XYZ file of C-alpha atoms in Angstrom:
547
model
C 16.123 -208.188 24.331
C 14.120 -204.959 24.654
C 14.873 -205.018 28.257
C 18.204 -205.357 28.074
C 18.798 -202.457 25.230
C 17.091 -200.065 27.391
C 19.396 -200.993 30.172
C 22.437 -200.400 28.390
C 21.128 -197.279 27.019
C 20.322 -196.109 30.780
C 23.624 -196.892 31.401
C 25.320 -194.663 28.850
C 23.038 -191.994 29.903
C 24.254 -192.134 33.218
C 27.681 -192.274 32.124
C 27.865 -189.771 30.122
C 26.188 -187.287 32.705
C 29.570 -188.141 35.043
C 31.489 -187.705 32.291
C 30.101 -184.152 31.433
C 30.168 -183.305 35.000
C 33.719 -184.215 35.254
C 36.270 -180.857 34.940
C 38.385 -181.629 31.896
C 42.014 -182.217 32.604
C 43.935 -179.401 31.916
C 45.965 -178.832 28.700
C 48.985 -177.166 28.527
C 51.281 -176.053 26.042
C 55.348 -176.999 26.068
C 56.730 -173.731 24.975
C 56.700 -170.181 25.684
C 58.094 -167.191 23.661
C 60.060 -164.648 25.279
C 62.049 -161.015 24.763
C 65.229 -160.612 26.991
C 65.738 -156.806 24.822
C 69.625 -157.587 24.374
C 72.287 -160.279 24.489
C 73.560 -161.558 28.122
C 76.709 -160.053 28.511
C 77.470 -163.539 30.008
C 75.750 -166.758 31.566
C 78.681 -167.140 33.829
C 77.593 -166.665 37.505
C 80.786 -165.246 38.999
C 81.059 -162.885 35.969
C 77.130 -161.551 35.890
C 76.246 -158.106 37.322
C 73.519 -157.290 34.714
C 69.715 -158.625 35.091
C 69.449 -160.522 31.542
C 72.609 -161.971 32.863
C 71.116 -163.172 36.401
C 67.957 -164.408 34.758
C 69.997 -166.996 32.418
C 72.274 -167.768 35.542
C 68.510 -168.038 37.321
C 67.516 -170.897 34.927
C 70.658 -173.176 35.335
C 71.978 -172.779 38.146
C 70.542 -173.273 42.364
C 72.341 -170.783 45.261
C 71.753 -172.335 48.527
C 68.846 -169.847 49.129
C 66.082 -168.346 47.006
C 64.077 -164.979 47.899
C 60.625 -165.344 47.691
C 58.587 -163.755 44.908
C 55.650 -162.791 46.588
C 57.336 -162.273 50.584
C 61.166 -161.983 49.250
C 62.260 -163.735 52.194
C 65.145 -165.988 52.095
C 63.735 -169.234 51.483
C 65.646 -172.419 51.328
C 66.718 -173.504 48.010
C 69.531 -175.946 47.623
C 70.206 -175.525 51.337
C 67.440 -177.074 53.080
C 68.249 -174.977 56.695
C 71.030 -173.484 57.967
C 71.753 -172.003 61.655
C 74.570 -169.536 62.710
C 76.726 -169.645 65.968
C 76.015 -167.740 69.174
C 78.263 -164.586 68.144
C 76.379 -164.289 64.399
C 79.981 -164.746 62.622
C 79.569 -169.133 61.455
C 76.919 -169.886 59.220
C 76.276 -173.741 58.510
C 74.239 -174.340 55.494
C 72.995 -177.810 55.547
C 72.390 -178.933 51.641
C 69.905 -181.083 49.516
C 71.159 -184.305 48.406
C 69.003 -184.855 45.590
C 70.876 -182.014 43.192
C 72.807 -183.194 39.920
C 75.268 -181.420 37.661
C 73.469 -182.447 34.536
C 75.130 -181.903 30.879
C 72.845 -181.401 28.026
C 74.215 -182.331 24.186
C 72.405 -179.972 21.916
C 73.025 -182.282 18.791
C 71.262 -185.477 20.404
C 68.989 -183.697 22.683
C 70.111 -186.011 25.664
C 70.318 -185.312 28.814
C 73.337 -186.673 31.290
C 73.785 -186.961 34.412
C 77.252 -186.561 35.718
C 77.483 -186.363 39.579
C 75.799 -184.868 42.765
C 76.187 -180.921 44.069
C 78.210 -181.108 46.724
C 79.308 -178.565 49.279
C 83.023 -178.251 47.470
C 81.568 -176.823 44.674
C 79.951 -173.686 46.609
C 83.628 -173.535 48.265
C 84.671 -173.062 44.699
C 82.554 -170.604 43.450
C 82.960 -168.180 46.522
C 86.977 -168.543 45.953
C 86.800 -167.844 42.536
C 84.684 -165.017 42.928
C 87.270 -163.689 45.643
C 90.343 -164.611 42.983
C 91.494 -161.850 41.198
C 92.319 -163.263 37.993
C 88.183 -164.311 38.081
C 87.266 -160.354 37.293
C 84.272 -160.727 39.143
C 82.611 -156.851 39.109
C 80.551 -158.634 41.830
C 83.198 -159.827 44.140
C 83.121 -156.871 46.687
C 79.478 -158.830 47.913
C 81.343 -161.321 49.455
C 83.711 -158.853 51.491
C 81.476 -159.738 54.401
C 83.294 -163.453 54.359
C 86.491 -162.995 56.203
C 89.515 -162.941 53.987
C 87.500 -162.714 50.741
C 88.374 -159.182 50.443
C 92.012 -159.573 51.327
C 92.241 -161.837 48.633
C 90.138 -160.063 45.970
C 92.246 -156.673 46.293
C 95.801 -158.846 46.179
C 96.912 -157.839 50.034
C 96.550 -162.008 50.345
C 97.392 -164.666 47.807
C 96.297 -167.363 50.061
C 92.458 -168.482 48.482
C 92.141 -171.303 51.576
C 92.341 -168.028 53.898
C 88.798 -166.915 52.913
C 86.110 -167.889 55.567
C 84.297 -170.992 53.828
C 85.035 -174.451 54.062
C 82.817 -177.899 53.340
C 82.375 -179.440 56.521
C 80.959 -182.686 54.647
C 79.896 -183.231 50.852
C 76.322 -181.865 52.151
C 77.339 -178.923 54.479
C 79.101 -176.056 54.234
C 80.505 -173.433 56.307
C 81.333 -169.673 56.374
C 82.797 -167.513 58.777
C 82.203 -163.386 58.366
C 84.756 -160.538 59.772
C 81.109 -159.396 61.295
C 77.208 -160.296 62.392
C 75.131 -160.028 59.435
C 71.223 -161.341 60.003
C 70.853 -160.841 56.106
C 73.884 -163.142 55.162
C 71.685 -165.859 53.916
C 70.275 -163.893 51.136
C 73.874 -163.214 50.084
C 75.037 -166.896 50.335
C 72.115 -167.879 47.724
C 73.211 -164.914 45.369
C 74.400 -165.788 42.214
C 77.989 -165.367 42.723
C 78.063 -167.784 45.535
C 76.049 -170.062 42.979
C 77.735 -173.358 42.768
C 79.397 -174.368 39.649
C 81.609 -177.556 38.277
C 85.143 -176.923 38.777
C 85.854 -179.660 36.193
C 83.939 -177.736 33.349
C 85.291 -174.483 34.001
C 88.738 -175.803 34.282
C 88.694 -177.783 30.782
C 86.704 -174.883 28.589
C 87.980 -171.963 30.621
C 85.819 -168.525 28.990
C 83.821 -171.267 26.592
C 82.486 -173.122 29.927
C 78.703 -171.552 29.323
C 78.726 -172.287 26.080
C 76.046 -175.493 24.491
C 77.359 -178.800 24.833
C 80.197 -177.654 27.264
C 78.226 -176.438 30.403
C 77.007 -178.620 33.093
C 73.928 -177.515 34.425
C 71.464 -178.168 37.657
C 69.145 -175.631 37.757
C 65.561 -175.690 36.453
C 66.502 -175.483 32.989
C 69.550 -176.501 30.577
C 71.239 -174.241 27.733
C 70.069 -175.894 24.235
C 71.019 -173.107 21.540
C 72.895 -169.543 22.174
C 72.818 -168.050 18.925
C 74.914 -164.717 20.226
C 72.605 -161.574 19.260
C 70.143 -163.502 18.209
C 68.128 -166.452 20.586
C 68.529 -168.447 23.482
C 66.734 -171.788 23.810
C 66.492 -173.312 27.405
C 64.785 -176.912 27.561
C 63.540 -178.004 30.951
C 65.770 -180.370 32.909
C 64.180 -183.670 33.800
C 66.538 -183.979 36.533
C 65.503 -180.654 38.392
C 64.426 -181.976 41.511
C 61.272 -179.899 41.728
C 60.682 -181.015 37.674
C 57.652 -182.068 38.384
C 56.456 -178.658 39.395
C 58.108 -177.521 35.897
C 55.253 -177.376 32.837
C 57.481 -176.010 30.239
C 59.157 -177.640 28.003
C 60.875 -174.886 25.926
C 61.688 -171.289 26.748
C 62.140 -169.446 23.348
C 63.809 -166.024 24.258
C 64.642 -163.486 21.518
C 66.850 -161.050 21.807
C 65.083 -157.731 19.835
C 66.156 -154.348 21.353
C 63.873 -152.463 19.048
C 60.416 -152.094 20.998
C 58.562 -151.291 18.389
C 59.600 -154.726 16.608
C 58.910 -156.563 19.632
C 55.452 -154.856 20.219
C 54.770 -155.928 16.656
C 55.817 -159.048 17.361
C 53.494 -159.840 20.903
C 50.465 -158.634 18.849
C 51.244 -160.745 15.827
C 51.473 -163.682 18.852
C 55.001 -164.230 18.348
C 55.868 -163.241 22.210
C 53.802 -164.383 24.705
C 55.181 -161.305 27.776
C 56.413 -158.355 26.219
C 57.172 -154.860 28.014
C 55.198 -151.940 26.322
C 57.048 -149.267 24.464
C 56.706 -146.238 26.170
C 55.290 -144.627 22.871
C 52.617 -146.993 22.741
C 51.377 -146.716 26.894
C 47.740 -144.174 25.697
C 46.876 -146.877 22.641
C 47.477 -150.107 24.805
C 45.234 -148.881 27.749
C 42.938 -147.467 25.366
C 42.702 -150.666 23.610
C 39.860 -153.659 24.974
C 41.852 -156.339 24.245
C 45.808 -154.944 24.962
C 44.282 -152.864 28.366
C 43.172 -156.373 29.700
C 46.481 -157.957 29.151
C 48.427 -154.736 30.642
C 49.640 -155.219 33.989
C 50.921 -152.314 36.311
C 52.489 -153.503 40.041
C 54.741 -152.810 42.499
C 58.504 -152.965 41.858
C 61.696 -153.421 44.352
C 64.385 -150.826 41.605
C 65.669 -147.530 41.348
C 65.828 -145.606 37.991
C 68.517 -142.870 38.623
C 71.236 -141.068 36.582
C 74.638 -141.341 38.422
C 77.354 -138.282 38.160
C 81.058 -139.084 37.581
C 82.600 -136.984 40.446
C 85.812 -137.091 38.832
C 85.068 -134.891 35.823
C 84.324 -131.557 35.295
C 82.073 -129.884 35.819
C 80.740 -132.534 37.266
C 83.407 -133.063 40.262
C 81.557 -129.574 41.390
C 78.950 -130.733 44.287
C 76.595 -127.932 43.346
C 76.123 -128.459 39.365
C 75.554 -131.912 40.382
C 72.687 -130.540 42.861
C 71.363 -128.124 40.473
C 71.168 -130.963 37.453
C 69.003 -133.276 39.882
C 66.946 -129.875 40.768
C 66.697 -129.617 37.136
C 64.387 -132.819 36.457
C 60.464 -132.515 36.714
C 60.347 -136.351 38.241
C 55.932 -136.018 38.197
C 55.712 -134.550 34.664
C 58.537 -137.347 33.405
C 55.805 -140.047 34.741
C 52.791 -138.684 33.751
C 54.113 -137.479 30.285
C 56.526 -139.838 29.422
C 56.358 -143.352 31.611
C 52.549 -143.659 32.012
C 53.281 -146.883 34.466
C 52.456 -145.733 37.921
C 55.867 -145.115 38.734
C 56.520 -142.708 41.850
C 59.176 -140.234 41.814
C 62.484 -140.633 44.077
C 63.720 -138.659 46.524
C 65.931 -141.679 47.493
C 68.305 -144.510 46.124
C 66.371 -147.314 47.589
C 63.211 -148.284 46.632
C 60.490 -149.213 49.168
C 59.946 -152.514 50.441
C 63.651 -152.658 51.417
C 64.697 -152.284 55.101
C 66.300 -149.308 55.893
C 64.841 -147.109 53.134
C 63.485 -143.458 53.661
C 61.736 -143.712 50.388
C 58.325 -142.919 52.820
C 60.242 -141.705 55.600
C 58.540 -138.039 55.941
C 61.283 -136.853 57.577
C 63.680 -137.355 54.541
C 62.709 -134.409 51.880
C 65.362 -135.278 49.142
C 66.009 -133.360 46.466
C 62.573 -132.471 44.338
C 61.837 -130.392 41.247
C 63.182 -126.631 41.883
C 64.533 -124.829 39.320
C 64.695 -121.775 40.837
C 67.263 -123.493 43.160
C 68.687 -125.050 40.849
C 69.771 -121.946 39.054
C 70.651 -120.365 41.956
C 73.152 -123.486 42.423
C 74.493 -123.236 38.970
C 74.850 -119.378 39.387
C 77.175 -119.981 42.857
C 78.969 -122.530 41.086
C 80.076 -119.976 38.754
C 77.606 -120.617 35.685
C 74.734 -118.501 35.365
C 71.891 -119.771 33.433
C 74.614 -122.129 32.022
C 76.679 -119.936 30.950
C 80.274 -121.205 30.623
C 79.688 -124.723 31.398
C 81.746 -127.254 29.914
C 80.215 -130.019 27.697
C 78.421 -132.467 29.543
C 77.313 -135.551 28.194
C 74.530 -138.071 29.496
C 74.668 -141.166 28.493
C 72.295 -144.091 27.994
C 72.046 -148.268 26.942
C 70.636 -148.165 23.288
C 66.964 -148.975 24.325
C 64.100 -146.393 23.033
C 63.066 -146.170 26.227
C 65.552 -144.946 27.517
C 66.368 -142.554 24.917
C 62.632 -140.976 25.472
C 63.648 -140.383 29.094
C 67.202 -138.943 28.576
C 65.149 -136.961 25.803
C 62.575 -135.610 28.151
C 65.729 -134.868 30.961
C 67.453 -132.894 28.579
C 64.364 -130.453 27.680
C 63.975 -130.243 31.003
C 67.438 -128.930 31.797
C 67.386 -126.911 28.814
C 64.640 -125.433 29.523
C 64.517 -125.042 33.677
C 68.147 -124.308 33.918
C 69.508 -123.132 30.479
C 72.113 -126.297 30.147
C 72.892 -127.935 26.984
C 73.302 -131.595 27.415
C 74.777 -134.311 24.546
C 73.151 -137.496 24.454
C 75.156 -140.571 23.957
C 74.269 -144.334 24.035
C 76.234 -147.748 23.504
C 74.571 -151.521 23.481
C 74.380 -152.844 26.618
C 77.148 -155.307 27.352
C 79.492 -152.636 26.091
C 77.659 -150.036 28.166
C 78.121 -151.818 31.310
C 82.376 -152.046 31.145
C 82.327 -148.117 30.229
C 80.076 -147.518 33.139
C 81.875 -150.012 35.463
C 85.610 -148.824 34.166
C 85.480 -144.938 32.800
C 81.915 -143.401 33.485
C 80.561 -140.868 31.487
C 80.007 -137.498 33.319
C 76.322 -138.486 33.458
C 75.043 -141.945 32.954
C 71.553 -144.237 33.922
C 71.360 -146.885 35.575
C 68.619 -149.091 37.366
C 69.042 -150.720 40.708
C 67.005 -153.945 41.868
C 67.295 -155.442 45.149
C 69.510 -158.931 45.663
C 68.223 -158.733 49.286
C 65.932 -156.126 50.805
C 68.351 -154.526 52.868
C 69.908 -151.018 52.418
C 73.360 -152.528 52.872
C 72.913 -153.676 49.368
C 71.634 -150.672 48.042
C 74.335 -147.890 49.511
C 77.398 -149.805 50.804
C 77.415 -152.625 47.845
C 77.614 -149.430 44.822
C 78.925 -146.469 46.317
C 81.351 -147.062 49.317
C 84.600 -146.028 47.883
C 87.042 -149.257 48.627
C 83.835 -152.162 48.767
C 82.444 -151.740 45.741
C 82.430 -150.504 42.154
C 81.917 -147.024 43.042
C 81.031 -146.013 39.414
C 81.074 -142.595 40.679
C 84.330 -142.165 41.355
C 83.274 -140.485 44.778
C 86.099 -139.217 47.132
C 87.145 -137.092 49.997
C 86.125 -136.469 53.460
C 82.236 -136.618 52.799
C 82.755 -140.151 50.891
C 84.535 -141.465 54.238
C 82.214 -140.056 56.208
C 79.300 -142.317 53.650
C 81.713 -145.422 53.775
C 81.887 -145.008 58.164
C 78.188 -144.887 57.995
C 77.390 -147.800 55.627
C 80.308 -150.209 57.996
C 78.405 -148.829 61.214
C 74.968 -149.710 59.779
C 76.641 -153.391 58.675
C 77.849 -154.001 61.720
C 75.261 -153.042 63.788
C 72.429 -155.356 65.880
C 70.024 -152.733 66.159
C 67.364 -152.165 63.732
C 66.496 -148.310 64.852
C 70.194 -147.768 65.197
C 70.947 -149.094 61.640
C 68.160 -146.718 59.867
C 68.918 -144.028 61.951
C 72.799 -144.653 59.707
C 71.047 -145.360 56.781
C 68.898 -142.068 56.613
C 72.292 -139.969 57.271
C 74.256 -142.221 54.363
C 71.344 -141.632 51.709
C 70.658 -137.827 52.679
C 75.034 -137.533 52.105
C 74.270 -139.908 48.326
C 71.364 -137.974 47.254
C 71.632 -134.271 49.135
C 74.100 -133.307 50.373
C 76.841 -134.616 47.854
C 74.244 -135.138 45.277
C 76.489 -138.027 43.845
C 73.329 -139.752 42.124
C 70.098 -138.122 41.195
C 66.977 -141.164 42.013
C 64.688 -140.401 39.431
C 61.571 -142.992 39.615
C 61.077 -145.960 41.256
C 59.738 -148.809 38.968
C 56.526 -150.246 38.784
C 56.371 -153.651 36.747
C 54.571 -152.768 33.802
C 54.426 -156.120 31.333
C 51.943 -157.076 28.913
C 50.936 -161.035 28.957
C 49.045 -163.162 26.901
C 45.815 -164.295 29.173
C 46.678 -167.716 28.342
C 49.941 -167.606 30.362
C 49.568 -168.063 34.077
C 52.438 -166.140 35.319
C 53.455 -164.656 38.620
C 54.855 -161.178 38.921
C 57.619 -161.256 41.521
C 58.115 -158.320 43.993
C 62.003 -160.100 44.419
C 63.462 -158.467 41.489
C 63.705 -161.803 39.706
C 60.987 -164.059 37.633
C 60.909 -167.394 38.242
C 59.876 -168.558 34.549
C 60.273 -172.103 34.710
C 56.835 -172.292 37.596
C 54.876 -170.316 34.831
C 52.097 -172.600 32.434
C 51.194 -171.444 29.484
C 47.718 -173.121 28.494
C 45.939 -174.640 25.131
C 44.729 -171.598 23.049
């Protein structure tokens, strides 16, 4: 009996030494809390332009291709490959067969599956971007696609015209008016995202709305509360779900930084971006400094000029104004986030861009030029000039760098400049309809090439062209940006880039480039996270662990 007792205990021993030695499973949490700042001016994919928009869009829906966060190269997403014909101009996108439009009901918290993505709805989404009545702000992306921009500006009427077809439920097909190596990245935008003809057609504007949309992204929509929250639940059927650890994405809506500073340090956010105000007490702090990440960024921060009104249609007040801003002291004084100063539009990391190009000087801080610009334009030290206002998105952020601009050209140039803002979505159709004389604006990449930097916001007839730019040296911009589109040859295509930016920025001075961003985010340490250099977070890949 003794025997066997010490046996047993022997045994436990030695069991409970494995045991110990044994790494204990990981525990993870289902939900994370989030701050999107403002209200998505819409979750509608063909309607979005705005990045709070493109992240919700990002959660429920799958382009054919995805840029990858840490390389942003096109990767394959719901394509799995595609190829392109001998003269560049067919692109055949072959496409995953294990994709479902899946409907979520709010009320029972049940999850349906109602049919496969097929290769007719990307066909639909790319001709109801290109249809007029759509609206799509975005459409002039998909100009490249032959017949899309025939349609989209009402020369053509005919939507089977436009260049993409489904060769079979699984494959689809598009045919450009020219060779463009960087077309996949624009297929996989979100406008070209597919969506369910059937939903759109029987809700029209209500389609994104819970308990009407059909989903088949990574996540489905389970509450919009407008100006409030958004809930997103993670879809079962994603067919990378597996890879998906959380259950429930949380995301407030709270403009007010300080509020939402509060609110990470009281534990109610989990990733929260820093008030500018609060920069010297967070990396002074032991705890906040270790949860304070600075890192490369692929945007623009710049103030654009409406060309069209005084005195800002003059070409050398809009000079002197971007003369007029100490880009250094701004960062050191103001952003406190690493950020580098821009002489250009587009950021580096994107091909094409002069942003390190010694050869490209830009426009820096000089105020003694700048006066001397003002004074030929017929206002010295200011005097004379007509009332110009700048104006911002309501954000405090923003309003301490429109704050800091206008000391600056108070001070380095003698101009007196009103300070305006509006809420975001609201923001967005004044800047994209009636700019103010001066207005910000950020720019992130949708694919790392300088065609979607200059061409897509400031050719005159192919895009928005907030500016309201005209005249011989805006041709000679557009001519550059269609040469550089067209071309095969790398060094031939910066060598058209460089000239287009100096003409933006320099010469015509139709934007001033102010910084270029740095991700700056603070982040709970027990969220693993990744910090994407694509311009977009891929949230539903994050875990957020037992604390």
């Amino acid at each position: 009996m003794g025997k066997k007792l010490s046996l047993a205990l022997v045994l436990l021993m030695v069991l409970a030494m494995v045991l110990s030695s044994c790494k204990p499973a990981e525990k993870l949490v289902n939900k994370i809390n989030l701050n999107w700042n403002t209200e998505p001016p819409t979750m509608d994919p063909g309607l979005a332009t705005d990045t709070t928009s493109v992240d919700c869009v990002n959660m429920l829906f799958m382009g054919l291709t995805r840029l990858d966060i840490e390389t942003v190269e096109t990767k394959p997403y719901l394509a799995t490959e595609w190829s392109v014909s001998a003269d560049g101009l067919v692109w055949t996108f072959k496409m995953r067969k294990d994709v479902y439009w899946i409907h979520w009901d709010p009320k029972t918290q049940k999850a349906e599956k109602k049919r496969p993505v097929v290769a007719g709805d990307i066909v639909y989404a790319v001709k109801r971007v290109a249809n007029p009545e759509t609206a799509s702000d975005y459409a002039y992306v998909d100009y490249i696609i032959k017949g899309a921009e025939a349609v989209n500006t009402g020369e053509s009427t005919d939507l089977n015209s436009i260049g993409v077809r489904a060769v079979d439920d699984y494959t689809v097909e598009f045919t450009l008016t020219q060779p463009a190596g960087y077309f996949p990245a624009i297929a996989g935008m979100w406008t070209n995202t597919a969506v369910p003809h059937e939903v759109i057609e029987q809700y029209g504007d209500k389609w994104t709305e819970p308990g009407n949309i059909w989903t088949c992204g990574p996540a489905v929509l389970d509450v919009w509360e407008h100006e409030n929250r958004v809930v997103f639940k993670k879809s079962a059927n994603f067919f990378n779900a597996k890879n998906v650890f959380i259950e429930t994405y949380n995301v407030v809506l709270v403009n007010d930084d300080a509020t939402a500073m509060a609110m990470y340090e009281n534990g109610e956010l989990d990733v929260q971006a820093p008030p500018l105000s609060d920069m010297d007490r967070i990396q002074a702090d032991a705890t906040l400094s270790k949860e304070l990440y600075i890192g490369p960024g692929t945007c623009t921060y710049y103030y654009g000029f409406n060309t069209s009104k005084p005195p800002l249609d003059n070409v050398k007040v809009r000079q002197a104004l971007s003369y007029g801003i100490d880009r250094q002291k701004l960062i050191d004084t103001v952003l406190k986030g690493g950020q580098r100063p821009a002489k250009s539009f587009a950021c580096p990391g994107v091909f094409g861009n002069v942003a390190d190009d010694p050869n490209f000087k830009g426009i820096v801080f000089d105020p003694a030029k700048g006066k001397a610009l003002l004074a030929e334009a017929g206002y010295p030290d200011g005097k004379g000039l007509p009332e110009i206002t700048l104006m911002i998105n309501t954000s405090a952020g923003h309003q301490r760098i429109a704050e800091f601009i206008q000391r600056s050209w108070k001070e380095n140039l003698g101009i007196d400049v009103k300070l305006a803002n509006q809420e975001w979505a609201i923001y967005l159709k004044t800047v994209n309809t009636d700019a103010p004389q001066v207005y910000r604006m950020g720019w992130c990449l949708d694919y790392p090439d300088e065609n979607n930097w200059v061409l897509e916001n400031f050719h005159t007839t192919k895009s928005l062209n907030n500016p309201k730019w005209s005249g011989p040296k805006a041709a000679e911009f557009d001519k550059l940006c269609e040469d550089a589109a067209a071309s095969a040859d790398p060094a031939k295509r910066k060598e058209l880039y460089f000239k287009a930016e100096e003409l933006l920025t320099v010469t015509e001075a139709v934007i001033a480039p102010i910084y270029y961003y740095t991700t700056v985010v603070l982040t709970k340490p027990y969220v693993e996270r990744t910090y994407s250099k694509a311009g977009h977070q891929e949230f539903w890949y994050w875990k957020v662990k037992v604390h």
